[in-house]
PDB file of C-alpha atoms in Angstrom:
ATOM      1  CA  UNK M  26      46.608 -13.162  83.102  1.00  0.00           C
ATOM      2  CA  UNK M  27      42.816 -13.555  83.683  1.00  0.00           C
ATOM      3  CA  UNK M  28      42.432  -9.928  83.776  1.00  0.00           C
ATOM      4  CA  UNK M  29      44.206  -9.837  80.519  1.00  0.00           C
ATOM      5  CA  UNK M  30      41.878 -12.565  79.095  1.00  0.00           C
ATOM      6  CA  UNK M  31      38.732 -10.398  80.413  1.00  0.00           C
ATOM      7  CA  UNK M  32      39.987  -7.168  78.904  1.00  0.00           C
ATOM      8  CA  UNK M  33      40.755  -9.106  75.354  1.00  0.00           C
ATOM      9  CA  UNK M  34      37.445 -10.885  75.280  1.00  0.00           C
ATOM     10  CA  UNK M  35      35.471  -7.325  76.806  1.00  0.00           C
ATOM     11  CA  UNK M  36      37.565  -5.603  73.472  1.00  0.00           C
ATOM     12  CA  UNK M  37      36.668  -8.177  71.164  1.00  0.00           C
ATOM     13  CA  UNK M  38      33.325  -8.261  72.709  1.00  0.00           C
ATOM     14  CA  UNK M  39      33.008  -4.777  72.080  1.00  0.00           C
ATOM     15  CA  UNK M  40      34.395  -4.815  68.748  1.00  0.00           C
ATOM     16  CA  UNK M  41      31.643  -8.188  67.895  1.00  0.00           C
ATOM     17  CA  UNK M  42      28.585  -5.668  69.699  1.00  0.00           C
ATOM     18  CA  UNK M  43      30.043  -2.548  66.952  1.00  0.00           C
ATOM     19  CA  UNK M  44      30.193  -4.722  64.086  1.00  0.00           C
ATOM     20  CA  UNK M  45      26.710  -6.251  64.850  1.00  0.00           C
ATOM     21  CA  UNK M  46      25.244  -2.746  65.463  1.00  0.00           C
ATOM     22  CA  UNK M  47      26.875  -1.147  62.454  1.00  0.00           C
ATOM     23  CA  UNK M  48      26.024  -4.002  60.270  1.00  0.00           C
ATOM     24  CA  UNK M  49      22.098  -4.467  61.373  1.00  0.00           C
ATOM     25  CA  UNK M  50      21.947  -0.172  60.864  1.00  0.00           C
ATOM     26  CA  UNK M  51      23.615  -0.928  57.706  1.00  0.00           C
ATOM     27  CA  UNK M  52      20.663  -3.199  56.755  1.00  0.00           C
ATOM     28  CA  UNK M  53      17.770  -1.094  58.345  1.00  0.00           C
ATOM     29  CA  UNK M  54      19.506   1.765  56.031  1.00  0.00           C
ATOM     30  CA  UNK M  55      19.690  -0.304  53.202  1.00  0.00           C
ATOM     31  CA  UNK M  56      16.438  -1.617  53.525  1.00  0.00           C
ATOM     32  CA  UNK M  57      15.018   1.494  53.647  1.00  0.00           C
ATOM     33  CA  UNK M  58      16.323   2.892  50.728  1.00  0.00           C
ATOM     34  CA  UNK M  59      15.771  -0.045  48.581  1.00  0.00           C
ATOM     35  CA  UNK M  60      11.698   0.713  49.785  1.00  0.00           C
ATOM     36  CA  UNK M  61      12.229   4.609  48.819  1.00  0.00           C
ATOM     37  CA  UNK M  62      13.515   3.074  45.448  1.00  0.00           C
ATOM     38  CA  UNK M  63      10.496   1.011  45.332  1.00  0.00           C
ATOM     39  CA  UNK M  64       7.928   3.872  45.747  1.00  0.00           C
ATOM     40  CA  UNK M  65       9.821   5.596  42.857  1.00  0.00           C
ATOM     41  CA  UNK M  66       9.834   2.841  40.476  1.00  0.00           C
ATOM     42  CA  UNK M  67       6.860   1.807  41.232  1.00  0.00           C
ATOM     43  CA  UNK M  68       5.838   5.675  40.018  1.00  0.00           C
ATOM     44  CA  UNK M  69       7.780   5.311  37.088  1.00  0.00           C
ATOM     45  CA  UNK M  70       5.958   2.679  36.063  1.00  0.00           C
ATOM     46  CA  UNK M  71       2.895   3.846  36.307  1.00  0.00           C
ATOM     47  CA  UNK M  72       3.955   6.981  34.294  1.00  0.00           C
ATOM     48  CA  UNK M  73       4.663   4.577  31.534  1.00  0.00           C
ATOM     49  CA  UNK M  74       1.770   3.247  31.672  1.00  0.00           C
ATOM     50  CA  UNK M  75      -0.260   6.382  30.809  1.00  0.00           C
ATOM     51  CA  UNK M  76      -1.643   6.881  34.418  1.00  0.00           C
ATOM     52  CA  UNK M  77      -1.380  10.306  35.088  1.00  0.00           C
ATOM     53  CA  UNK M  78      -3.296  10.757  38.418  1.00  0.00           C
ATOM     54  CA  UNK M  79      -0.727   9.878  41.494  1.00  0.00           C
ATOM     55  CA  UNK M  80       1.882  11.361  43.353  1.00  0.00           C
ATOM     56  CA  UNK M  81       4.562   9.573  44.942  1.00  0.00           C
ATOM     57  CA  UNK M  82       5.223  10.341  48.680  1.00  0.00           C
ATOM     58  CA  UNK M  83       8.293  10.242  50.018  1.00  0.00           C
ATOM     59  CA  UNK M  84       8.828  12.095  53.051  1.00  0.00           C
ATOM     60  CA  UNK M  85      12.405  13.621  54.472  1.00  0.00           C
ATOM     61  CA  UNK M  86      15.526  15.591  53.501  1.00  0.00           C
ATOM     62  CA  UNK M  87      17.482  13.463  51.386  1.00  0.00           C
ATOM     63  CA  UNK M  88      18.033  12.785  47.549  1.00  0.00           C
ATOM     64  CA  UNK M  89      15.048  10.903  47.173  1.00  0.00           C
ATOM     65  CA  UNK M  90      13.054  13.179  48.462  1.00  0.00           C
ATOM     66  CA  UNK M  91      13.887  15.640  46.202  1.00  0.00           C
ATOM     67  CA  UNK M  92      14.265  13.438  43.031  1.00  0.00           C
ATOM     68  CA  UNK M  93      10.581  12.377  43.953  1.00  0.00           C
ATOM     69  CA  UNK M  94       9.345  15.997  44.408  1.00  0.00           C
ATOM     70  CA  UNK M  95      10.918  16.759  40.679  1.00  0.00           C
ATOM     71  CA  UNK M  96       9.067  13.617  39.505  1.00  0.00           C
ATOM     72  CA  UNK M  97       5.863  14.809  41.166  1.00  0.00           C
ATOM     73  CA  UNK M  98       6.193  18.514  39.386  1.00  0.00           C
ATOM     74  CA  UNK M  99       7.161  16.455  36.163  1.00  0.00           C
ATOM     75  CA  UNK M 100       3.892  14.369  36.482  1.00  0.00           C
ATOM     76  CA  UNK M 101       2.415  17.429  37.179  1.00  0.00           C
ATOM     77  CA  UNK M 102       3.446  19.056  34.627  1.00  0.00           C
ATOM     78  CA  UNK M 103       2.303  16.130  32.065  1.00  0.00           C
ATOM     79  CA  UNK M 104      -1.011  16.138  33.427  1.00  0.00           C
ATOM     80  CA  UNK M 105      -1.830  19.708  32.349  1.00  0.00           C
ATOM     81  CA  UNK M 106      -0.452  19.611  29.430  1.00  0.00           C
ATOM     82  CA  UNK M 107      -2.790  16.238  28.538  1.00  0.00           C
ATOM     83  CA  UNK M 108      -6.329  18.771  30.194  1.00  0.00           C
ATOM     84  CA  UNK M 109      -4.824  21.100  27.807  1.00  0.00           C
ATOM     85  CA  UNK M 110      -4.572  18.643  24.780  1.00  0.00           C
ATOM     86  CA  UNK M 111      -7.566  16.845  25.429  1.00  0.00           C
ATOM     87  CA  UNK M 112      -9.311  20.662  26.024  1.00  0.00           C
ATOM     88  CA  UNK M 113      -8.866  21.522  22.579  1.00  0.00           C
ATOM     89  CA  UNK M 114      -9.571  18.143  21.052  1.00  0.00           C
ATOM     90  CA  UNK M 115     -12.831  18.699  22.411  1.00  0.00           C
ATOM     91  CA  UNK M 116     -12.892  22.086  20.928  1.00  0.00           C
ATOM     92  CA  UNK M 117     -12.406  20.935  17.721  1.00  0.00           C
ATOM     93  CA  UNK M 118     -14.432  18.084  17.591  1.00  0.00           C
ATOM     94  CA  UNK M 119     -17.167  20.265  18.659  1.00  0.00           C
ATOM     95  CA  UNK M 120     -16.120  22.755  15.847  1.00  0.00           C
ATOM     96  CA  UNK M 121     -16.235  20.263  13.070  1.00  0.00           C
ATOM     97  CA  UNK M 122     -19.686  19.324  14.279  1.00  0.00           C
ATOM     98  CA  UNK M 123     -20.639  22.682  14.044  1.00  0.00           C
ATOM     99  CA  UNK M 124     -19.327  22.537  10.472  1.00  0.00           C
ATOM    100  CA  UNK M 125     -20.760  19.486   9.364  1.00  0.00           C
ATOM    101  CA  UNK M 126     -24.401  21.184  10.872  1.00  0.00           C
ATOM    102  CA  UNK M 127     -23.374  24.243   8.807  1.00  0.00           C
ATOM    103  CA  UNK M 128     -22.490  22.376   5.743  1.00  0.00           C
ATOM    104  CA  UNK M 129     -26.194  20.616   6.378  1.00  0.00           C
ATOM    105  CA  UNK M 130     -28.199  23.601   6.736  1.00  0.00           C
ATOM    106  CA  UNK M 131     -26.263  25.511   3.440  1.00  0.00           C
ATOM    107  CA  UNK M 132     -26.941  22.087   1.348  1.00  0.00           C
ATOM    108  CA  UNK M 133     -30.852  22.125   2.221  1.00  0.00           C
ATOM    109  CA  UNK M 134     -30.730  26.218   1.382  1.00  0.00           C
ATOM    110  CA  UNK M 135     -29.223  25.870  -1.830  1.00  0.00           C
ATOM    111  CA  UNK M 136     -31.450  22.705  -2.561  1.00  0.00           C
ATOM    112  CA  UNK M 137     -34.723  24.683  -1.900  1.00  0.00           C
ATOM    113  CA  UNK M 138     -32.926  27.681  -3.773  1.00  0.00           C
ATOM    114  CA  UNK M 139     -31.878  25.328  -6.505  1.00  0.00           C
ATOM    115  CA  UNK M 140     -35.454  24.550  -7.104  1.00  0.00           C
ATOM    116  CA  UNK M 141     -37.281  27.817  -7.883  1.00  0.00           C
ATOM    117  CA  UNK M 142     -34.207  29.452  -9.521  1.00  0.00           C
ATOM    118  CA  UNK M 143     -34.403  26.077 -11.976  1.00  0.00           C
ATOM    119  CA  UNK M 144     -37.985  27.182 -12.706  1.00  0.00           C
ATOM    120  CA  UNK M 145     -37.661  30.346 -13.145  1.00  0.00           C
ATOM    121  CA  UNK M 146     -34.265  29.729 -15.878  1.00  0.00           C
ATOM    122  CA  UNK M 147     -36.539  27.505 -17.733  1.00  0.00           C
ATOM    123  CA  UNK M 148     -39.508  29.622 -17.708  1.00  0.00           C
ATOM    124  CA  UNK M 149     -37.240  32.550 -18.899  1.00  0.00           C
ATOM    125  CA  UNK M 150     -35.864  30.631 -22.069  1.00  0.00           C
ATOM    126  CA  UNK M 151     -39.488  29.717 -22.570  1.00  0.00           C
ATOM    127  CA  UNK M 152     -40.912  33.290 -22.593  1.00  0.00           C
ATOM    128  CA  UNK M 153     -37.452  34.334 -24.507  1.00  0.00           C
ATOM    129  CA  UNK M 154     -37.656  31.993 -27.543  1.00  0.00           C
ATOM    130  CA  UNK M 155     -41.567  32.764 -27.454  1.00  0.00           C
ATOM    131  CA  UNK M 156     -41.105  36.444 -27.609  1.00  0.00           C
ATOM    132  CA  UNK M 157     -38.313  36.370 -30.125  1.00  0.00           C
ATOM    133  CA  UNK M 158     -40.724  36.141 -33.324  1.00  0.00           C
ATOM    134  CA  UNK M 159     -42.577  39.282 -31.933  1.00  0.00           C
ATOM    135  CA  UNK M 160     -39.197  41.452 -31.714  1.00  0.00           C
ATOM    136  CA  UNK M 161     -39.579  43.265 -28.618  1.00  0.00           C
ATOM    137  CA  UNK M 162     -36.711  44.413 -27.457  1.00  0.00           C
ATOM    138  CA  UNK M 163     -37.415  45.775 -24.060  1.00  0.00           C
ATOM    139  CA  UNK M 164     -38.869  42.324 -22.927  1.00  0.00           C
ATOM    140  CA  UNK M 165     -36.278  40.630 -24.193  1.00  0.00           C
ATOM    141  CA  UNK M 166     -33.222  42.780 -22.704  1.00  0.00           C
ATOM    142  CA  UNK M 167     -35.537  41.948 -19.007  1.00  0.00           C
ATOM    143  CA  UNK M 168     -35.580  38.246 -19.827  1.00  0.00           C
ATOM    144  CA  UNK M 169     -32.205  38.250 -20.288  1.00  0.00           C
ATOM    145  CA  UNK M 170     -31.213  39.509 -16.966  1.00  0.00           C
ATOM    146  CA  UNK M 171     -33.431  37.319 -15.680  1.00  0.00           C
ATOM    147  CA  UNK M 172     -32.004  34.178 -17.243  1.00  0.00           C
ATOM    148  CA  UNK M 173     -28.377  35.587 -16.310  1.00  0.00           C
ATOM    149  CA  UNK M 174     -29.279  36.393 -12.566  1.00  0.00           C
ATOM    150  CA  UNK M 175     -31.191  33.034 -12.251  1.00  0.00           C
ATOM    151  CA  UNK M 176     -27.929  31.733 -13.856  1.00  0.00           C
ATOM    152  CA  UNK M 177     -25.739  32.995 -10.731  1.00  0.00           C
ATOM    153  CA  UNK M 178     -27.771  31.826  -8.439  1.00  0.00           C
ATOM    154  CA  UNK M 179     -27.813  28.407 -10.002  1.00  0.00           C
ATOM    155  CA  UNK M 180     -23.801  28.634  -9.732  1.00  0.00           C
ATOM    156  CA  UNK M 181     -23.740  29.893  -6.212  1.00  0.00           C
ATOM    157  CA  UNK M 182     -26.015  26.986  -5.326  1.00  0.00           C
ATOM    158  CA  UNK M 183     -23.947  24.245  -7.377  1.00  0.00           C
ATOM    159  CA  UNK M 184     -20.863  25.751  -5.300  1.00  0.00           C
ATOM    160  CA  UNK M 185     -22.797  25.320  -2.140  1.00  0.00           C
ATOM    161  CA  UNK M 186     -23.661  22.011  -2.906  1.00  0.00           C
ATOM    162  CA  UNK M 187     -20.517  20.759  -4.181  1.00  0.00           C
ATOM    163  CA  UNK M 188     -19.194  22.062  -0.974  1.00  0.00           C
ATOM    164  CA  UNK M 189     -21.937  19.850   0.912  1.00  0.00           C
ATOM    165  CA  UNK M 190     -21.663  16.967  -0.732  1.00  0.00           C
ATOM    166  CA  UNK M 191     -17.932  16.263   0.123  1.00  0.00           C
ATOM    167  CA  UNK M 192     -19.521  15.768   3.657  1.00  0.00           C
ATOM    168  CA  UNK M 193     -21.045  12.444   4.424  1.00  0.00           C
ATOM    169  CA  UNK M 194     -24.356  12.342   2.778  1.00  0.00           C
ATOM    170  CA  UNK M 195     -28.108  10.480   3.649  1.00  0.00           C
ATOM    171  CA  UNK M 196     -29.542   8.622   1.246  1.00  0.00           C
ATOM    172  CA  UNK M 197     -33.649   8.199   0.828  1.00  0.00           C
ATOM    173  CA  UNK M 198     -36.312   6.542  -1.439  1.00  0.00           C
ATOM    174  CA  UNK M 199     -37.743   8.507  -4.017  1.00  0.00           C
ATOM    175  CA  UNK M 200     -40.771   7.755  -5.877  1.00  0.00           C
ATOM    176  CA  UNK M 201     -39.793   8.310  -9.422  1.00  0.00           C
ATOM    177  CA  UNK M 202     -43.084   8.937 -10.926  1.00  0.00           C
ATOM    178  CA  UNK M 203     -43.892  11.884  -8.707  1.00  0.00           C
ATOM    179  CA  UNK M 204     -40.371  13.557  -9.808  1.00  0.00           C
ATOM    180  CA  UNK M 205     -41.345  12.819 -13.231  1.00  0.00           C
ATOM    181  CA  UNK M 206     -44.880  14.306 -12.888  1.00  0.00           C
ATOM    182  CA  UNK M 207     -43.321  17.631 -11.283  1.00  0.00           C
ATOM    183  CA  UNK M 208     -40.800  17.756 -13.952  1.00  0.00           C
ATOM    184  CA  UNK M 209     -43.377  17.820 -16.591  1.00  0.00           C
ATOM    185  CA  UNK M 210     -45.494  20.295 -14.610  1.00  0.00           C
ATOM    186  CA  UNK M 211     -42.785  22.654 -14.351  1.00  0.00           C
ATOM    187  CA  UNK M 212     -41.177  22.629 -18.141  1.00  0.00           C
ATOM    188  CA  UNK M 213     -44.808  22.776 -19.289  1.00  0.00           C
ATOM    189  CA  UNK M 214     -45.297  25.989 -20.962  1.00  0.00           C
TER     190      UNK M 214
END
């Protein structure tokens, strides 16, 4: 009877030391998938928060390992196409600079343009209407493709300038009696 009691309490002995082992594997396994899990969510959230520049590590051959891997190709992937997308943000930025500079440059061109073709419209209709009264004809045909080429080139200019003035514009101080004075100067006959 004793050796029966030994062999019962060596099974259930046994049976106490399998159930102890399987359970504290049990936790250790638990444990360390509930860390893996971690790591990954951890990832995740830093994915939704914009950050772009991590990997998550995870090392073995198991599930995790290769969910992780396809979440470090996806960030991966993400990550190129925001170089890409920021790449060509850059690109146009720096293209609309360019055509702001453009628009700049053709404004001040058709401004000094503008200017002299002015003068020489209204010297034209001044030498026209003079030369009228003495009827001839050859001076007058000149004049008045002079008067219509100055004309185009006024038009081109006001198209230029149109075009430049839907871009943001600089405002300066003039002194008004000096553009006044020139004015004169220039319609005198």
């Amino acid at each position: 009877q004793v050796y029966a009691s030994v062999k019962q309490l060596t099974v259930i002995s046994a049976v106490l030391i399998v159930a102890i082992l399987w359970l504290v594997l049990n936790l250790l396994y638990e444990s360390q998938i509930e860390s893996r899990l971690q790591k990954l969510i951890a990832g995740f959230h830093k994915l939704a928060g914009g950050n772009l520049n991590f990997t998550v590590q995870m090392p073995g051959r198991h599930e995790l390992a290769d969910l992780t891997q396809q979440f470090n190709q996806t960030v991966d992937k993400l990550r190129q196409a925001k170089a890409k997308e920021d790449q060509m943000i850059q690109e146009n930025l720096a293209r609309a600079d360019r055509l702001v500079t453009l628009g700049e440059v053709a404004a001040e061109i058709a401004h000094e343009v503008n200017n002299p073709a002015g003068i020489i419209l209204t010297r034209a209709e001044l030498i026209r209407d003079e030369m009228q009264d003495e009827a001839n004809d050859t001076y007058l045909e000149d004049i008045e493709i002079i008067i219509r080429q100055t004309e185009k080139i006024a038009d081109t200019t006001r198209s230029i300038l149109h075009y430049a003035r839907q871009l943001p514009q600089s405002f300066s101080d003039t002194d008004l009696n000096e553009v006044i004075a020139q004015s004169i100067k220039i319609l005198r006959p």
